[in-house]
mmCIF file of C-alpha atoms and ligand atoms in Angstrom:
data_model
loop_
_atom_site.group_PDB
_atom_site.id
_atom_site.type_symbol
_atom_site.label_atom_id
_atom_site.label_comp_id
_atom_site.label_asym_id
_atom_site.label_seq_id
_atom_site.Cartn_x
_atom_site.Cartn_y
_atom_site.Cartn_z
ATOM 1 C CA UNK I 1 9.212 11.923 22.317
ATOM 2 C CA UNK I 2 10.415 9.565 19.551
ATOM 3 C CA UNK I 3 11.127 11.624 16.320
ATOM 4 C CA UNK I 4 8.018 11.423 13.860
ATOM 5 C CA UNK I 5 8.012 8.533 11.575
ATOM 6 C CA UNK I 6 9.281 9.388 8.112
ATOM 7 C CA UNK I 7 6.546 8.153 5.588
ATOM 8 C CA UNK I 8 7.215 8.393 1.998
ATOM 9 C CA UNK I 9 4.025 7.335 -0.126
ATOM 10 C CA UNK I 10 3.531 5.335 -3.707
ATOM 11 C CA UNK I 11 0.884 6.142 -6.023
ATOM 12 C CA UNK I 12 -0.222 5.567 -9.394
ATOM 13 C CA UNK I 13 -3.724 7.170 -9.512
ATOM 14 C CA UNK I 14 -6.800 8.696 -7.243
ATOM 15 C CA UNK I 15 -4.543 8.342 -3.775
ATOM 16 C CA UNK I 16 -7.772 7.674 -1.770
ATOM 17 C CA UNK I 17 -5.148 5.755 0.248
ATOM 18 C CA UNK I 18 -3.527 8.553 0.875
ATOM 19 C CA UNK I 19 -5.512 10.754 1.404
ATOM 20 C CA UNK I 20 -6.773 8.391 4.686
ATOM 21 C CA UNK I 21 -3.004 8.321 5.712
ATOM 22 C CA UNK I 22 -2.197 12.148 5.267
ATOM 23 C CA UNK I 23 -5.747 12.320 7.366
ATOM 24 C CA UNK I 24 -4.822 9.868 10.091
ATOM 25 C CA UNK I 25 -1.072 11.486 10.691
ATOM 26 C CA UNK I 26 -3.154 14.249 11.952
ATOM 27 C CA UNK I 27 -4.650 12.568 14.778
ATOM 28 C CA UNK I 28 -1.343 9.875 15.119
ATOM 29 C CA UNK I 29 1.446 12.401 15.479
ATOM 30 C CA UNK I 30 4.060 9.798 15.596
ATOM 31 C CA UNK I 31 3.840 9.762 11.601
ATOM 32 C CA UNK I 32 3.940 12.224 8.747
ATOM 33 C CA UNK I 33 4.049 11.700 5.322
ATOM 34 C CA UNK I 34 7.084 13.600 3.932
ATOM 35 C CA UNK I 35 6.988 12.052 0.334
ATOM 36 C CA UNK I 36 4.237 11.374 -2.597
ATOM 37 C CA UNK I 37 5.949 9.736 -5.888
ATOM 38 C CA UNK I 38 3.616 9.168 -8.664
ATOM 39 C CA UNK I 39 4.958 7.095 -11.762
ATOM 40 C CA UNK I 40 1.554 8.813 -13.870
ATOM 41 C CA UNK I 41 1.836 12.951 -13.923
ATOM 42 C CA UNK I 42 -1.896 12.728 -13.964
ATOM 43 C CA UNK I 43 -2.650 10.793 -10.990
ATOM 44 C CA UNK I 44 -5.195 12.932 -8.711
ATOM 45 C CA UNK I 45 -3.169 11.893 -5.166
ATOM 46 C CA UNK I 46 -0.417 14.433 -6.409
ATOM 47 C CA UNK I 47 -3.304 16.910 -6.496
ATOM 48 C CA UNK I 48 -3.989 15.189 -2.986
ATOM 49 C CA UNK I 49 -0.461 16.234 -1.844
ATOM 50 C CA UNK I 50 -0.233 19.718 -3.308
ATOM 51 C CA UNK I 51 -3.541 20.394 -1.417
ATOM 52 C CA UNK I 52 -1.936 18.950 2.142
ATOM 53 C CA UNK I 53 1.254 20.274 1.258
ATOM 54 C CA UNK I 54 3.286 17.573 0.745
ATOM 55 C CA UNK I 55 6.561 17.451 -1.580
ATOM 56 C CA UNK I 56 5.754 15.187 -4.561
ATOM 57 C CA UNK I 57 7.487 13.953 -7.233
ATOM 58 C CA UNK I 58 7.235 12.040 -10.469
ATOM 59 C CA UNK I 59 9.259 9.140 -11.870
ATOM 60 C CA UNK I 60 7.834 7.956 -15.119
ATOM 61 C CA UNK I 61 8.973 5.345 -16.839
ATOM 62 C CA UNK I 62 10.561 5.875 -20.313
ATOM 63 C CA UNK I 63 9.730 4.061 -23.229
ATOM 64 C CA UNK I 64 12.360 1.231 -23.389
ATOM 65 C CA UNK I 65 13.380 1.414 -20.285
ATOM 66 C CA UNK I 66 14.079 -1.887 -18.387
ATOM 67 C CA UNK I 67 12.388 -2.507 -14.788
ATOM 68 C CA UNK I 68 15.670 -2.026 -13.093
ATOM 69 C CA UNK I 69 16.237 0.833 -14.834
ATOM 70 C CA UNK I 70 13.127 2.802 -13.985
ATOM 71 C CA UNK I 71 13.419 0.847 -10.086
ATOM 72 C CA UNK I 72 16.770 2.888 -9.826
ATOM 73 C CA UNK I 73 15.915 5.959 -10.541
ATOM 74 C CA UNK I 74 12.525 5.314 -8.265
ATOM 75 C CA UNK I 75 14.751 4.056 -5.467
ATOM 76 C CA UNK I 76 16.888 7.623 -6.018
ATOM 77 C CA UNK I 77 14.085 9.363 -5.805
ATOM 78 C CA UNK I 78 12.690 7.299 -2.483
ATOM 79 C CA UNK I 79 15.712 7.486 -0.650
ATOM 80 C CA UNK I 80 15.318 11.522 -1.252
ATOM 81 C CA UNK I 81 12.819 11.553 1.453
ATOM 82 C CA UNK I 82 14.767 9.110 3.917
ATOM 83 C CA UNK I 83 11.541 7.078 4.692
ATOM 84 C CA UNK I 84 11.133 5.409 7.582
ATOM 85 C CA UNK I 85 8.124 3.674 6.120
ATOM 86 C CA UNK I 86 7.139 3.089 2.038
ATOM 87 C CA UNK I 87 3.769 2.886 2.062
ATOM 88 C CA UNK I 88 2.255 1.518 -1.804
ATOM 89 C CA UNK I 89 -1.223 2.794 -1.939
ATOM 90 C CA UNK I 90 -2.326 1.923 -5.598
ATOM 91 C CA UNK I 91 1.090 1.835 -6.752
ATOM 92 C CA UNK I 92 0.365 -0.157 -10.097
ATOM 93 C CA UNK I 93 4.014 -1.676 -10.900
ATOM 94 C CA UNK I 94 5.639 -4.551 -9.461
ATOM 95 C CA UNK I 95 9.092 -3.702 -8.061
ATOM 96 C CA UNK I 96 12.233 -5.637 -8.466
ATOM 97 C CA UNK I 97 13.326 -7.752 -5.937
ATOM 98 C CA UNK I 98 17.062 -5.353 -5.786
ATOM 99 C CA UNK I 99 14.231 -2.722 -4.829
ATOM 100 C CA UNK I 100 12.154 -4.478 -2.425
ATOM 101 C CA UNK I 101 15.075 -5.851 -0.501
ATOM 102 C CA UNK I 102 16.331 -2.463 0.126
ATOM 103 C CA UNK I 103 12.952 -1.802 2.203
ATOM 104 C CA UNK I 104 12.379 -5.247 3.260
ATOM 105 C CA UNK I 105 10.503 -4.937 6.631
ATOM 106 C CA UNK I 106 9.566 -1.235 6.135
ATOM 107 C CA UNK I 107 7.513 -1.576 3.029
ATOM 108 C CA UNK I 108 3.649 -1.959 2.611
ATOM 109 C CA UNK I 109 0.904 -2.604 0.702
ATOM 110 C CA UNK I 110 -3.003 -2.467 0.618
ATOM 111 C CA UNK I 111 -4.397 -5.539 -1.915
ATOM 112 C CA UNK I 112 -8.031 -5.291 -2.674
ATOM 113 C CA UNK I 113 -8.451 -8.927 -2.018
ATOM 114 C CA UNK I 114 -8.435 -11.410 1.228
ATOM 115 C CA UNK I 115 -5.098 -12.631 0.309
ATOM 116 C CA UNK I 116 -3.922 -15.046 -0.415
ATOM 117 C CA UNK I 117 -6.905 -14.917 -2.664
ATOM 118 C CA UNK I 118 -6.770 -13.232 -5.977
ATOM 119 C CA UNK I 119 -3.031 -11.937 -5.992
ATOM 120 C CA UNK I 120 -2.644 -8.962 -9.166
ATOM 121 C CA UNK I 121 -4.977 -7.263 -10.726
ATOM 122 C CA UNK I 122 -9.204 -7.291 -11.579
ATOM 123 C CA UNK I 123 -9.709 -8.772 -7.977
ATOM 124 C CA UNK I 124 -13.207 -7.687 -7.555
ATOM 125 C CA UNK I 125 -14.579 -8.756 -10.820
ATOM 126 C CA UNK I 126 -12.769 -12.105 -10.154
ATOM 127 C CA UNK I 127 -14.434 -12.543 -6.665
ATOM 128 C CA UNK I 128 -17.842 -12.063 -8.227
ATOM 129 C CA UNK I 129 -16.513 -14.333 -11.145
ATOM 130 C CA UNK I 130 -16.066 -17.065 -8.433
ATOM 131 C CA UNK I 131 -19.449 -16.472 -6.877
ATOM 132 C CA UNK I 132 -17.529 -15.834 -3.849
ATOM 133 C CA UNK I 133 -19.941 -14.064 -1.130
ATOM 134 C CA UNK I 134 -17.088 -11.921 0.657
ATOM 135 C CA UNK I 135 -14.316 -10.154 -0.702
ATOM 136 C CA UNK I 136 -12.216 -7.277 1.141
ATOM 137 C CA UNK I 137 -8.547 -6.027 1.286
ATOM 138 C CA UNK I 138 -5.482 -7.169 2.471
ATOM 139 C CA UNK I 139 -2.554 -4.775 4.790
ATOM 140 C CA UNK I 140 0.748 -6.853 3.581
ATOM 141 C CA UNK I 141 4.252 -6.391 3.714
ATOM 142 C CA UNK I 142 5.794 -6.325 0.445
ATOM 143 C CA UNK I 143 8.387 -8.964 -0.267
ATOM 144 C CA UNK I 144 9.962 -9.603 -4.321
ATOM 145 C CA UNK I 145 6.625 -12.251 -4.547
ATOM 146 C CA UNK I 146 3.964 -10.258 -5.978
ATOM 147 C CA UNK I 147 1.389 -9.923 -3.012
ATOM 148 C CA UNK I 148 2.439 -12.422 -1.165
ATOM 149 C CA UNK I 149 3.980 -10.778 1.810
ATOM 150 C CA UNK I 150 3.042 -11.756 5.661
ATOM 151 C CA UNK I 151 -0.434 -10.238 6.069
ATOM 152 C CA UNK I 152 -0.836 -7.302 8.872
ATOM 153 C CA UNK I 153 -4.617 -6.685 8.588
ATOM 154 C CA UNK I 154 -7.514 -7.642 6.660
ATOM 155 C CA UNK I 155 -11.041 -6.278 6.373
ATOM 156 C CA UNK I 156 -13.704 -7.866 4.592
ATOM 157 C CA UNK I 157 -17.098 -7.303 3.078
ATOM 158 C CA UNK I 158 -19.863 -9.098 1.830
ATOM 159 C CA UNK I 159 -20.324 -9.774 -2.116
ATOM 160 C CA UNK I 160 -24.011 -8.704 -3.051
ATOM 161 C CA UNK I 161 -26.147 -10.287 -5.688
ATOM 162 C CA UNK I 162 -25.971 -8.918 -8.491
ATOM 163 C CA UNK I 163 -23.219 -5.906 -7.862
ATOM 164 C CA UNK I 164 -20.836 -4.895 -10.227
ATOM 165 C CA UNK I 165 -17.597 -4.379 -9.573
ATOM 166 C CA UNK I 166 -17.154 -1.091 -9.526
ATOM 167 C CA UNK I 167 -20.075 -1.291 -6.535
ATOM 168 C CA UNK I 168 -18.017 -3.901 -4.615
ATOM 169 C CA UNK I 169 -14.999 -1.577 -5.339
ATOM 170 C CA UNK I 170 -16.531 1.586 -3.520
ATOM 171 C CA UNK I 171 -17.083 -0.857 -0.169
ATOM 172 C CA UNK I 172 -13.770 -2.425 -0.393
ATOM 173 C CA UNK I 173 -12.349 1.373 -0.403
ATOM 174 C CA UNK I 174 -14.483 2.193 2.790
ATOM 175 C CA UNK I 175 -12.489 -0.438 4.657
ATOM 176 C CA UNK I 176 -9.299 0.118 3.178
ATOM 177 C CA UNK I 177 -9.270 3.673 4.659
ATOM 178 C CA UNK I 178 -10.307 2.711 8.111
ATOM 179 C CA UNK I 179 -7.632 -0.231 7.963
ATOM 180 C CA UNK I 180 -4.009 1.134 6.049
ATOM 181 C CA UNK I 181 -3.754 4.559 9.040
ATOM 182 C CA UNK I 182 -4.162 2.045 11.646
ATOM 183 C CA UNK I 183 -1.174 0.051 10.236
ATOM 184 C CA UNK I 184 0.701 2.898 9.668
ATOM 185 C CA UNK I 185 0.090 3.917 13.523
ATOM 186 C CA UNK I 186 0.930 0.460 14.484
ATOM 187 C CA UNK I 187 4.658 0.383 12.618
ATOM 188 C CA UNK I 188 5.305 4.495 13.602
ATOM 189 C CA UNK I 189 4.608 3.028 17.226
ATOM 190 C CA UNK I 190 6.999 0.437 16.579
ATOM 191 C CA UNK I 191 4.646 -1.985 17.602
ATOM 192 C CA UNK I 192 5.046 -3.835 13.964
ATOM 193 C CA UNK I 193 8.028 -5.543 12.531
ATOM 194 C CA UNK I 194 8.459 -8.362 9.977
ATOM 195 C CA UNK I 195 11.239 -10.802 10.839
ATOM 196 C CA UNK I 196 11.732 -14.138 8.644
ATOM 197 C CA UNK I 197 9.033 -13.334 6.527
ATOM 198 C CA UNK I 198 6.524 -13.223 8.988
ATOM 199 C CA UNK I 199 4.744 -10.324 10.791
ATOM 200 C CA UNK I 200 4.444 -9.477 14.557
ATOM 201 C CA UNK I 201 2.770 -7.094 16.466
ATOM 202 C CA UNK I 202 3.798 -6.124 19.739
ATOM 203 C CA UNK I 203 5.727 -9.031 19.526
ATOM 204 C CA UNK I 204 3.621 -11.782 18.554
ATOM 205 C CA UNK I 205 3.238 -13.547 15.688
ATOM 206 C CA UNK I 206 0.200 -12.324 13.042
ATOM 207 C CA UNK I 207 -1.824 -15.189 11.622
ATOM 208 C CA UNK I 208 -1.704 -15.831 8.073
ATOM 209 C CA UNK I 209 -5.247 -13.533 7.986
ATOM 210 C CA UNK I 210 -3.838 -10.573 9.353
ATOM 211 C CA UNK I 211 -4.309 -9.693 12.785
ATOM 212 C CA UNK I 212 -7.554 -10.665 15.144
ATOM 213 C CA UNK I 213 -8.028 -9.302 18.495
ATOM 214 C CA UNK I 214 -9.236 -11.875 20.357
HETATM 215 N N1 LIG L 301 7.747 -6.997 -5.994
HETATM 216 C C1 LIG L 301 6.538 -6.519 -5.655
HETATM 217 N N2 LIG L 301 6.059 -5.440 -6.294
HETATM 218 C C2 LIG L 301 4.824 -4.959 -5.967
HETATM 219 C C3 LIG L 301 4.030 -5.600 -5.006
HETATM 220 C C4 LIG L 301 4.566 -6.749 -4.349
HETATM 221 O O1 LIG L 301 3.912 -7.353 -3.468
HETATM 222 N N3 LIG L 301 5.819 -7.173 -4.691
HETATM 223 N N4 LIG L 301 2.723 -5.149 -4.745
HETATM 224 C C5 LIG L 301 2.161 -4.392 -5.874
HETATM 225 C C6 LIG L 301 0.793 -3.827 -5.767
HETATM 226 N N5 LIG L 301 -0.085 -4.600 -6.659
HETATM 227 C C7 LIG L 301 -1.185 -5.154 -6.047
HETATM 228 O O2 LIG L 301 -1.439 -4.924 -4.840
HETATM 229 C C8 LIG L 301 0.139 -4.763 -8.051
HETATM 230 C C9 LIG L 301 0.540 -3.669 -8.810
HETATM 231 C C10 LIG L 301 0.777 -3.837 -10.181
HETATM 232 C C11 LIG L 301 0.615 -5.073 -10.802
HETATM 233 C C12 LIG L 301 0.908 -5.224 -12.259
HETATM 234 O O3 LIG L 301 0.623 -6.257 -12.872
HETATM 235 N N6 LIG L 301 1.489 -4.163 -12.862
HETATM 236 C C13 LIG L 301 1.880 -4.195 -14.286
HETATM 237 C C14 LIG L 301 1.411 -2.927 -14.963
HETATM 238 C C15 LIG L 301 -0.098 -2.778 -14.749
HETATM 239 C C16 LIG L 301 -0.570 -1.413 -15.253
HETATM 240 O O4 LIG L 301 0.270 -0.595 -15.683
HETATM 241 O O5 LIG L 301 -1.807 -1.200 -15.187
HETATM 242 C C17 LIG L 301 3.396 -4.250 -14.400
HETATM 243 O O6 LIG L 301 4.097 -3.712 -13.473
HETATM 244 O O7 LIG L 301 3.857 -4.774 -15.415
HETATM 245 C C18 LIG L 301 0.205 -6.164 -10.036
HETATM 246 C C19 LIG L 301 -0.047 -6.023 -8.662
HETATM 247 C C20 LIG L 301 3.114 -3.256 -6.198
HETATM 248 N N7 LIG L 301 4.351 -3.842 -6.601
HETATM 249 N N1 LIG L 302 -2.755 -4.355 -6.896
HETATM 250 C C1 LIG L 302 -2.723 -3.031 -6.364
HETATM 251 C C2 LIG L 302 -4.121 -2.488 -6.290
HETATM 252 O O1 LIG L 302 -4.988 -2.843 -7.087
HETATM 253 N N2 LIG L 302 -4.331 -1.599 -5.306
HETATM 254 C C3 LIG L 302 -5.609 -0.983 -5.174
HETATM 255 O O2 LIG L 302 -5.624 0.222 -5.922
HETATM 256 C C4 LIG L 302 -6.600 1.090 -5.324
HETATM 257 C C5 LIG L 302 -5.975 2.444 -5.208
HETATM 258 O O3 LIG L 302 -6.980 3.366 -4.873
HETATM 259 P P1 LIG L 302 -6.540 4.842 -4.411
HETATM 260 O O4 LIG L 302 -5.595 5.354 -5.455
HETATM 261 O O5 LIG L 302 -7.846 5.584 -4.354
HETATM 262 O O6 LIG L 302 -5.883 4.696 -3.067
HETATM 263 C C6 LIG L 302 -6.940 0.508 -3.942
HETATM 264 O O7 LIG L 302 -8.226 -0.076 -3.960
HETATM 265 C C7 LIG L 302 -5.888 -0.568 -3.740
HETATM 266 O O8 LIG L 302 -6.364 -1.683 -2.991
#
């Protein structure tokens, strides 16, 4: 048997996220999360960890500080763990591209948004903004672009009348749990890679939508 995939984990608040990956690494034994690195001391996935018991850590980012300052000593504190996969689950800074390109291809992130749609931040009060009458969340590899990396998996839901954001929030989070363990069982399986800046499973190329069975 292959040796366990090395998962090191990003977080910057309630590590829901997480908590579905620590959760699904119990039924996919090809992956265990070694690592949980919070840049906020307070953020409840660090509780999360403790409770699974999972080595954490914190990197906070001092007051005048530049971004490839505080990415260094992040990166130091990453390659502690010797990840196999870094998984961003609510991570809420962007990363410099000397940082990204040092986990190019075994980096991800879950977007609350059908990407390419509403890259950044507020994305469900800007869906019901737009009027739009789905919404959902985006599986990406991360690349220096801010959300812009080849989609692995999408899940969407439907925008009700008159919902707040918050509301549409809570539904997006039900699919984001069912869909981030399943990417993190495809790539501990080896079955997903990003070459070019595009993502395959098994081999073949992922639409721009994420994967569809057919
Ligand atoms: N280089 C990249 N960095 C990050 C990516 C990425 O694709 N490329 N994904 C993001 C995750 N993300 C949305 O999914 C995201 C996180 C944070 C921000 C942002 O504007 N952060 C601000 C601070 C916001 C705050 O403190 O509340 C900032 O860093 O100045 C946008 C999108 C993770 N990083
Ligand atoms: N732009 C990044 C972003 O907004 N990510 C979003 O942060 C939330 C984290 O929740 P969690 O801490 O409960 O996993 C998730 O909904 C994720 O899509």
């Amino acid at each position: 048997m292959s040796q366990s995939c090395r998962v090191v984990v990003l977080i910057s608040g309630s590590g829901s996220n997480l908590q579905a990956i620590i959760d699904g690494c119990d039924d996919n034994l090809n992956a265990n999360v070694v690592g949980v690195i919070s840049n906020k001391p307070d953020a409840y996935g660090l509780i999360r960890a403790h409770h699974s018991e999972i080595d954490t850590s914190c990197v906070i980012a001092y007051k005048n500080e530049t971004r490839s300052e505080y990415d260094a000593r992040l990166l130091a504190a990453v390659e502690k763990y010797q990840p196999d996969l870094v998984v961003l689950a609510g991570f809420m800074r962007i990363l410099t591209d000397d940082f990204v390109s040092r986990f190019l291809g075994k980096m991800i992130n879950i977007h609350p948004s059908l990407l390419p749609k509403y890259t950044g931040l507020h994305t469900h009060q800007r869906a019901i903004d737009a009027g739009d009458n789905e919404h959902g969340a985006s599986v990406h590899f991360v690349i220096p672009e801010l959300d812009s990396g080849p989609v692995i998996l999408q899940a969407k839901v439907p925008v009700y009348a008159g919902e707040d954001a918050a509301e549409l929030a809570e539904r997006v989070h039900e699919q984001e749990h069912a869909i981030y363990p399943l990417v993190v069982k495809w790539f501990s399986l080896g079955r997903l890679t990003m070459s070019d800046g595009k993502a395959y499973l098994d081999g073949e190329l992922i639409g721009p939508s994420g994967y569809a069975p057919d």
